[in-house]
């Protein structure tokens, strides 16, 4: 029932911009954390950014801090990832994912912070990816 639909990927030159969208359905949007993850060929999945909808609080990986911005439009049940100053290293399949915020707060693995847990394994629902390719 939970569905996450990502879109907005494409081919862009280094230094350019893209905006990804994730449309959510099948759950109470305001109760959830929505995040963006990416995976490039030969590399492990990494967390990029996430947002706690009810608090409008955001978190970013160091590699994208200052270049990417995550935001939500609650009326549309949509989360966006604005990606500026794109680099070839950003090339990957980007996925959106979700977890109930209260559920996530009860998870305590060998992590130093909640965001570290979220980026490592905390999400329960995943959408299909959208390809982002940045040419040099």
PDB file of N, CA and C in Angstrom, residues 54-134:
ATOM      1  N   UNK A  54       6.990  16.339  10.003  1.00  0.00           N
ATOM      2  CA  UNK A  54       6.271  17.069  11.041  1.00  0.00           C
ATOM      3  C   UNK A  54       7.075  18.221  11.624  1.00  0.00           C
ATOM      4  N   UNK A  55       8.382  18.092  11.637  1.00  0.00           N
ATOM      5  CA  UNK A  55       9.256  19.100  12.222  1.00  0.00           C
ATOM      6  C   UNK A  55       9.921  19.995  11.189  1.00  0.00           C
ATOM      7  N   UNK A  56       9.847  19.600   9.929  1.00  0.00           N
ATOM      8  CA  UNK A  56      10.547  20.300   8.859  1.00  0.00           C
ATOM      9  C   UNK A  56      12.039  20.412   9.175  1.00  0.00           C
ATOM     10  N   UNK A  57      12.582  19.371   9.766  1.00  0.00           N
ATOM     11  CA  UNK A  57      14.001  19.340  10.076  1.00  0.00           C
ATOM     12  C   UNK A  57      14.714  18.488   9.031  1.00  0.00           C
ATOM     13  N   UNK A  58      15.878  18.942   8.625  1.00  0.00           N
ATOM     14  CA  UNK A  58      16.583  18.317   7.509  1.00  0.00           C
ATOM     15  C   UNK A  58      17.988  17.882   7.888  1.00  0.00           C
ATOM     16  N   UNK A  59      18.488  16.899   7.158  1.00  0.00           N
ATOM     17  CA  UNK A  59      19.810  16.336   7.392  1.00  0.00           C
ATOM     18  C   UNK A  59      20.460  16.050   6.043  1.00  0.00           C
ATOM     19  N   UNK A  60      21.787  16.240   5.986  1.00  0.00           N
ATOM     20  CA  UNK A  60      22.511  16.066   4.741  1.00  0.00           C
ATOM     21  C   UNK A  60      23.810  15.310   4.954  1.00  0.00           C
ATOM     22  N   UNK A  61      24.177  14.514   3.958  1.00  0.00           N
ATOM     23  CA  UNK A  61      25.504  13.934   3.938  1.00  0.00           C
ATOM     24  C   UNK A  61      26.529  15.035   3.685  1.00  0.00           C
ATOM     25  N   UNK A  62      27.720  14.856   4.234  1.00  0.00           N
ATOM     26  CA  UNK A  62      28.767  15.859   4.057  1.00  0.00           C
ATOM     27  C   UNK A  62      29.077  16.116   2.581  1.00  0.00           C
ATOM     28  N   UNK A  63      28.954  15.096   1.767  1.00  0.00           N
ATOM     29  CA  UNK A  63      29.308  15.210   0.363  1.00  0.00           C
ATOM     30  C   UNK A  63      28.379  16.122  -0.438  1.00  0.00           C
ATOM     31  N   UNK A  64      27.186  16.398   0.091  1.00  0.00           N
ATOM     32  CA  UNK A  64      26.238  17.234  -0.638  1.00  0.00           C
ATOM     33  C   UNK A  64      25.864  18.499   0.118  1.00  0.00           C
ATOM     34  N   UNK A  65      26.344  18.659   1.320  1.00  0.00           N
ATOM     35  CA  UNK A  65      26.033  19.834   2.134  1.00  0.00           C
ATOM     36  C   UNK A  65      26.396  21.108   1.379  1.00  0.00           C
ATOM     37  N   UNK A  66      25.447  22.028   1.324  1.00  0.00           N
ATOM     38  CA  UNK A  66      25.662  23.289   0.643  1.00  0.00           C
ATOM     39  C   UNK A  66      25.320  23.276  -0.824  1.00  0.00           C
ATOM     40  N   UNK A  67      25.142  22.103  -1.394  1.00  0.00           N
ATOM     41  CA  UNK A  67      24.790  21.984  -2.808  1.00  0.00           C
ATOM     42  C   UNK A  67      23.366  21.480  -3.023  1.00  0.00           C
ATOM     43  N   UNK A  68      22.909  20.591  -2.150  1.00  0.00           N
ATOM     44  CA  UNK A  68      21.580  19.998  -2.270  1.00  0.00           C
ATOM     45  C   UNK A  68      20.667  20.566  -1.188  1.00  0.00           C
ATOM     46  N   UNK A  69      19.382  20.657  -1.511  1.00  0.00           N
ATOM     47  CA  UNK A  69      18.389  21.108  -0.553  1.00  0.00           C
ATOM     48  C   UNK A  69      17.168  20.201  -0.619  1.00  0.00           C
ATOM     49  N   UNK A  70      16.762  19.672   0.525  1.00  0.00           N
ATOM     50  CA  UNK A  70      15.567  18.850   0.589  1.00  0.00           C
ATOM     51  C   UNK A  70      14.425  19.687   1.152  1.00  0.00           C
ATOM     52  N   UNK A  71      13.229  19.477   0.632  1.00  0.00           N
ATOM     53  CA  UNK A  71      12.065  20.222   1.093  1.00  0.00           C
ATOM     54  C   UNK A  71      10.817  19.389   0.860  1.00  0.00           C
ATOM     55  N   UNK A  72       9.707  19.808   1.449  1.00  0.00           N
ATOM     56  CA  UNK A  72       8.458  19.086   1.281  1.00  0.00           C
ATOM     57  C   UNK A  72       7.311  20.028   0.965  1.00  0.00           C
ATOM     58  N   UNK A  73       6.347  19.520   0.241  1.00  0.00           N
ATOM     59  CA  UNK A  73       5.083  20.202  -0.003  1.00  0.00           C
ATOM     60  C   UNK A  73       4.020  19.270   0.546  1.00  0.00           C
ATOM     61  N   UNK A  74       3.572  19.544   1.762  1.00  0.00           N
ATOM     62  CA  UNK A  74       2.684  18.614   2.448  1.00  0.00           C
ATOM     63  C   UNK A  74       1.320  18.478   1.770  1.00  0.00           C
ATOM     64  N   UNK A  75       0.866  19.541   1.137  1.00  0.00           N
ATOM     65  CA  UNK A  75      -0.416  19.484   0.442  1.00  0.00           C
ATOM     66  C   UNK A  75      -0.372  18.521  -0.736  1.00  0.00           C
ATOM     67  N   UNK A  76       0.817  18.310  -1.278  1.00  0.00           N
ATOM     68  CA  UNK A  76       0.986  17.414  -2.414  1.00  0.00           C
ATOM     69  C   UNK A  76       1.615  16.078  -2.035  1.00  0.00           C
ATOM     70  N   UNK A  77       1.886  15.873  -0.746  1.00  0.00           N
ATOM     71  CA  UNK A  77       2.567  14.655  -0.287  1.00  0.00           C
ATOM     72  C   UNK A  77       3.830  14.393  -1.102  1.00  0.00           C
ATOM     73  N   UNK A  78       4.599  15.441  -1.287  1.00  0.00           N
ATOM     74  CA  UNK A  78       5.769  15.359  -2.148  1.00  0.00           C
ATOM     75  C   UNK A  78       6.999  15.919  -1.452  1.00  0.00           C
ATOM     76  N   UNK A  79       8.114  15.231  -1.618  1.00  0.00           N
ATOM     77  CA  UNK A  79       9.410  15.695  -1.156  1.00  0.00           C
ATOM     78  C   UNK A  79      10.289  15.947  -2.367  1.00  0.00           C
ATOM     79  N   UNK A  80      11.030  17.038  -2.311  1.00  0.00           N
ATOM     80  CA  UNK A  80      11.909  17.416  -3.403  1.00  0.00           C
ATOM     81  C   UNK A  80      13.362  17.372  -2.964  1.00  0.00           C
ATOM     82  N   UNK A  81      14.226  17.139  -3.920  1.00  0.00           N
ATOM     83  CA  UNK A  81      15.657  17.283  -3.700  1.00  0.00           C
ATOM     84  C   UNK A  81      16.203  18.172  -4.806  1.00  0.00           C
ATOM     85  N   UNK A  82      16.496  19.410  -4.452  1.00  0.00           N
ATOM     86  CA  UNK A  82      17.093  20.338  -5.387  1.00  0.00           C
ATOM     87  C   UNK A  82      18.595  20.124  -5.376  1.00  0.00           C
ATOM     88  N   UNK A  83      19.156  19.793  -6.518  1.00  0.00           N
ATOM     89  CA  UNK A  83      20.566  19.480  -6.632  1.00  0.00           C
ATOM     90  C   UNK A  83      21.234  20.526  -7.519  1.00  0.00           C
ATOM     91  N   UNK A  84      22.120  21.296  -6.928  1.00  0.00           N
ATOM     92  CA  UNK A  84      22.855  22.331  -7.639  1.00  0.00           C
ATOM     93  C   UNK A  84      24.340  21.996  -7.658  1.00  0.00           C
ATOM     94  N   UNK A  85      25.062  22.668  -8.533  1.00  0.00           N
ATOM     95  CA  UNK A  85      26.511  22.476  -8.647  1.00  0.00           C
ATOM     96  C   UNK A  85      26.872  21.004  -8.747  1.00  0.00           C
ATOM     97  N   UNK A  86      26.184  20.313  -9.608  1.00  0.00           N
ATOM     98  CA  UNK A  86      26.363  18.868  -9.716  1.00  0.00           C
ATOM     99  C   UNK A  86      27.754  18.510 -10.214  1.00  0.00           C
ATOM    100  N   UNK A  87      28.251  17.404  -9.688  1.00  0.00           N
ATOM    101  CA  UNK A  87      29.569  16.886 -10.028  1.00  0.00           C
ATOM    102  C   UNK A  87      29.432  15.496 -10.638  1.00  0.00           C
ATOM    103  N   UNK A  88      30.405  15.066 -11.434  1.00  0.00           N
ATOM    104  CA  UNK A  88      30.349  13.700 -11.953  1.00  0.00           C
ATOM    105  C   UNK A  88      30.221  12.652 -10.850  1.00  0.00           C
ATOM    106  N   UNK A  89      30.770  12.919  -9.688  1.00  0.00           N
ATOM    107  CA  UNK A  89      30.680  11.995  -8.566  1.00  0.00           C
ATOM    108  C   UNK A  89      29.258  11.825  -8.045  1.00  0.00           C
ATOM    109  N   UNK A  90      28.352  12.709  -8.439  1.00  0.00           N
ATOM    110  CA  UNK A  90      26.954  12.591  -8.045  1.00  0.00           C
ATOM    111  C   UNK A  90      26.184  11.608  -8.917  1.00  0.00           C
ATOM    112  N   UNK A  91      26.790  11.127  -9.967  1.00  0.00           N
ATOM    113  CA  UNK A  91      26.126  10.181 -10.857  1.00  0.00           C
ATOM    114  C   UNK A  91      25.756   8.913 -10.105  1.00  0.00           C
ATOM    115  N   UNK A  92      24.486   8.552 -10.153  1.00  0.00           N
ATOM    116  CA  UNK A  92      23.992   7.391  -9.420  1.00  0.00           C
ATOM    117  C   UNK A  92      22.512   7.224  -9.711  1.00  0.00           C
ATOM    118  N   UNK A  93      21.975   6.099  -9.269  1.00  0.00           N
ATOM    119  CA  UNK A  93      20.539   5.935  -9.200  1.00  0.00           C
ATOM    120  C   UNK A  93      20.096   6.470  -7.847  1.00  0.00           C
ATOM    121  N   UNK A  94      19.136   7.369  -7.856  1.00  0.00           N
ATOM    122  CA  UNK A  94      18.635   7.986  -6.637  1.00  0.00           C
ATOM    123  C   UNK A  94      17.296   7.380  -6.255  1.00  0.00           C
ATOM    124  N   UNK A  95      17.177   7.007  -4.992  1.00  0.00           N
ATOM    125  CA  UNK A  95      15.972   6.388  -4.465  1.00  0.00           C
ATOM    126  C   UNK A  95      15.383   7.245  -3.349  1.00  0.00           C
ATOM    127  N   UNK A  96      14.067   7.301  -3.271  1.00  0.00           N
ATOM    128  CA  UNK A  96      13.453   7.869  -2.089  1.00  0.00           C
ATOM    129  C   UNK A  96      12.951   6.744  -1.199  1.00  0.00           C
ATOM    130  N   UNK A  97      12.947   6.996   0.089  1.00  0.00           N
ATOM    131  CA  UNK A  97      12.576   5.989   1.059  1.00  0.00           C
ATOM    132  C   UNK A  97      11.877   6.658   2.237  1.00  0.00           C
ATOM    133  N   UNK A  98      11.181   5.851   3.046  1.00  0.00           N
ATOM    134  CA  UNK A  98      10.388   6.410   4.131  1.00  0.00           C
ATOM    135  C   UNK A  98      10.368   5.491   5.343  1.00  0.00           C
ATOM    136  N   UNK A  99      10.164   6.103   6.507  1.00  0.00           N
ATOM    137  CA  UNK A  99       9.952   5.372   7.746  1.00  0.00           C
ATOM    138  C   UNK A  99       9.074   6.220   8.651  1.00  0.00           C
ATOM    139  N   UNK A 100       8.220   5.566   9.419  1.00  0.00           N
ATOM    140  CA  UNK A 100       7.450   6.276  10.432  1.00  0.00           C
ATOM    141  C   UNK A 100       8.404   6.890  11.447  1.00  0.00           C
ATOM    142  N   UNK A 101       8.217   8.168  11.741  1.00  0.00           N
ATOM    143  CA  UNK A 101       9.162   8.868  12.599  1.00  0.00           C
ATOM    144  C   UNK A 101       9.224   8.262  13.998  1.00  0.00           C
ATOM    145  N   UNK A 102       8.083   7.951  14.588  1.00  0.00           N
ATOM    146  CA  UNK A 102       8.079   7.382  15.934  1.00  0.00           C
ATOM    147  C   UNK A 102       8.729   5.999  15.955  1.00  0.00           C
ATOM    148  N   UNK A 103       8.527   5.222  14.915  1.00  0.00           N
ATOM    149  CA  UNK A 103       9.199   3.937  14.812  1.00  0.00           C
ATOM    150  C   UNK A 103      10.710   4.136  14.745  1.00  0.00           C
ATOM    151  N   UNK A 104      11.136   5.086  13.946  1.00  0.00           N
ATOM    152  CA  UNK A 104      12.564   5.329  13.794  1.00  0.00           C
ATOM    153  C   UNK A 104      13.212   5.765  15.100  1.00  0.00           C
ATOM    154  N   UNK A 105      12.493   6.491  15.932  1.00  0.00           N
ATOM    155  CA  UNK A 105      13.043   6.979  17.195  1.00  0.00           C
ATOM    156  C   UNK A 105      13.291   5.854  18.192  1.00  0.00           C
ATOM    157  N   UNK A 106      12.677   4.721  18.005  1.00  0.00           N
ATOM    158  CA  UNK A 106      12.856   3.574  18.888  1.00  0.00           C
ATOM    159  C   UNK A 106      13.980   2.642  18.439  1.00  0.00           C
ATOM    160  N   UNK A 107      14.551   2.912  17.309  1.00  0.00           N
ATOM    161  CA  UNK A 107      15.630   2.074  16.800  1.00  0.00           C
ATOM    162  C   UNK A 107      16.973   2.573  17.314  1.00  0.00           C
ATOM    163  N   UNK A 108      17.704   1.664  17.896  1.00  0.00           N
ATOM    164  CA  UNK A 108      18.974   2.029  18.502  1.00  0.00           C
ATOM    165  C   UNK A 108      20.007   0.947  18.208  1.00  0.00           C
ATOM    166  N   UNK A 109      20.714   1.100  17.137  1.00  0.00           N
ATOM    167  CA  UNK A 109      21.809   0.216  16.815  1.00  0.00           C
ATOM    168  C   UNK A 109      23.124   0.820  17.254  1.00  0.00           C
ATOM    169  N   UNK A 110      24.221   0.298  16.729  1.00  0.00           N
ATOM    170  CA  UNK A 110      25.540   0.820  17.104  1.00  0.00           C
ATOM    171  C   UNK A 110      25.871   2.114  16.368  1.00  0.00           C
ATOM    172  N   UNK A 111      25.009   3.110  16.502  1.00  0.00           N
ATOM    173  CA  UNK A 111      25.173   4.363  15.799  1.00  0.00           C
ATOM    174  C   UNK A 111      25.241   5.518  16.774  1.00  0.00           C
ATOM    175  N   UNK A 112      25.992   6.514  16.399  1.00  0.00           N
ATOM    176  CA  UNK A 112      26.224   7.651  17.273  1.00  0.00           C
ATOM    177  C   UNK A 112      25.096   8.669  17.244  1.00  0.00           C
ATOM    178  N   UNK A 113      24.221   8.589  16.238  1.00  0.00           N
ATOM    179  CA  UNK A 113      23.151   9.555  16.105  1.00  0.00           C
ATOM    180  C   UNK A 113      21.970   8.942  15.375  1.00  0.00           C
ATOM    181  N   UNK A 114      20.834   9.585  15.505  1.00  0.00           N
ATOM    182  CA  UNK A 114      19.639   9.150  14.794  1.00  0.00           C
ATOM    183  C   UNK A 114      19.853   9.224  13.287  1.00  0.00           C
ATOM    184  N   UNK A 115      20.441  10.290  12.810  1.00  0.00           N
ATOM    185  CA  UNK A 115      20.640  10.435  11.374  1.00  0.00           C
ATOM    186  C   UNK A 115      21.588   9.377  10.823  1.00  0.00           C
ATOM    187  N   UNK A 116      22.601   9.011  11.581  1.00  0.00           N
ATOM    188  CA  UNK A 116      23.492   7.942  11.150  1.00  0.00           C
ATOM    189  C   UNK A 116      22.731   6.632  11.005  1.00  0.00           C
ATOM    190  N   UNK A 117      21.832   6.369  11.938  1.00  0.00           N
ATOM    191  CA  UNK A 117      21.006   5.172  11.851  1.00  0.00           C
ATOM    192  C   UNK A 117      20.107   5.218  10.622  1.00  0.00           C
ATOM    193  N   UNK A 118      19.474   6.360  10.385  1.00  0.00           N
ATOM    194  CA  UNK A 118      18.596   6.522   9.225  1.00  0.00           C
ATOM    195  C   UNK A 118      19.352   6.260   7.932  1.00  0.00           C
ATOM    196  N   UNK A 119      20.532   6.829   7.812  1.00  0.00           N
ATOM    197  CA  UNK A 119      21.308   6.686   6.585  1.00  0.00           C
ATOM    198  C   UNK A 119      21.843   5.278   6.390  1.00  0.00           C
ATOM    199  N   UNK A 120      21.980   4.526   7.477  1.00  0.00           N
ATOM    200  CA  UNK A 120      22.546   3.195   7.363  1.00  0.00           C
ATOM    201  C   UNK A 120      21.488   2.129   7.089  1.00  0.00           C
ATOM    202  N   UNK A 121      20.396   2.121   7.883  1.00  0.00           N
ATOM    203  CA  UNK A 121      19.428   1.038   7.716  1.00  0.00           C
ATOM    204  C   UNK A 121      18.011   1.383   8.132  1.00  0.00           C
ATOM    205  N   UNK A 122      17.730   2.600   8.526  1.00  0.00           N
ATOM    206  CA  UNK A 122      16.498   2.927   9.219  1.00  0.00           C
ATOM    207  C   UNK A 122      15.217   2.957   8.403  1.00  0.00           C
ATOM    208  N   UNK A 123      15.305   3.007   7.082  1.00  0.00           N
ATOM    209  CA  UNK A 123      14.103   3.138   6.277  1.00  0.00           C
ATOM    210  C   UNK A 123      13.387   1.799   6.080  1.00  0.00           C
ATOM    211  N   UNK A 124      12.060   1.852   6.065  1.00  0.00           N
ATOM    212  CA  UNK A 124      11.238   0.651   5.914  1.00  0.00           C
ATOM    213  C   UNK A 124      10.625   0.494   4.531  1.00  0.00           C
ATOM    214  N   UNK A 125      10.454   1.588   3.803  1.00  0.00           N
ATOM    215  CA  UNK A 125       9.775   1.561   2.516  1.00  0.00           C
ATOM    216  C   UNK A 125      10.629   2.240   1.470  1.00  0.00           C
ATOM    217  N   UNK A 126      10.677   1.627   0.289  1.00  0.00           N
ATOM    218  CA  UNK A 126      11.547   2.118  -0.777  1.00  0.00           C
ATOM    219  C   UNK A 126      10.790   2.224  -2.085  1.00  0.00           C
ATOM    220  N   UNK A 127      11.109   3.255  -2.828  1.00  0.00           N
ATOM    221  CA  UNK A 127      10.560   3.411  -4.158  1.00  0.00           C
ATOM    222  C   UNK A 127      11.554   2.985  -5.220  1.00  0.00           C
ATOM    223  N   UNK A 128      11.127   3.031  -6.441  1.00  0.00           N
ATOM    224  CA  UNK A 128      12.020   2.775  -7.556  1.00  0.00           C
ATOM    225  C   UNK A 128      12.920   3.983  -7.765  1.00  0.00           C
ATOM    226  N   UNK A 129      14.100   3.725  -8.281  1.00  0.00           N
ATOM    227  CA  UNK A 129      15.075   4.781  -8.453  1.00  0.00           C
ATOM    228  C   UNK A 129      14.893   5.578  -9.726  1.00  0.00           C
ATOM    229  N   UNK A 130      15.544   6.740  -9.748  1.00  0.00           N
ATOM    230  CA  UNK A 130      15.616   7.570 -10.940  1.00  0.00           C
ATOM    231  C   UNK A 130      17.084   7.876 -11.217  1.00  0.00           C
ATOM    232  N   UNK A 131      17.490   7.735 -12.463  1.00  0.00           N
ATOM    233  CA  UNK A 131      18.896   7.857 -12.823  1.00  0.00           C
ATOM    234  C   UNK A 131      19.306   9.318 -12.954  1.00  0.00           C
ATOM    235  N   UNK A 132      20.405   9.663 -12.302  1.00  0.00           N
ATOM    236  CA  UNK A 132      21.032  10.969 -12.457  1.00  0.00           C
ATOM    237  C   UNK A 132      22.421  10.754 -13.029  1.00  0.00           C
ATOM    238  N   UNK A 133      22.698  11.378 -14.152  1.00  0.00           N
ATOM    239  CA  UNK A 133      24.001  11.266 -14.785  1.00  0.00           C
ATOM    240  C   UNK A 133      24.573  12.660 -14.996  1.00  0.00           C
ATOM    241  N   UNK A 134      25.766  12.878 -14.468  1.00  0.00           N
ATOM    242  CA  UNK A 134      26.442  14.166 -14.583  1.00  0.00           C
ATOM    243  C   UNK A 134      27.683  13.965 -15.432  1.00  0.00           C
TER     244      UNK A 134
END
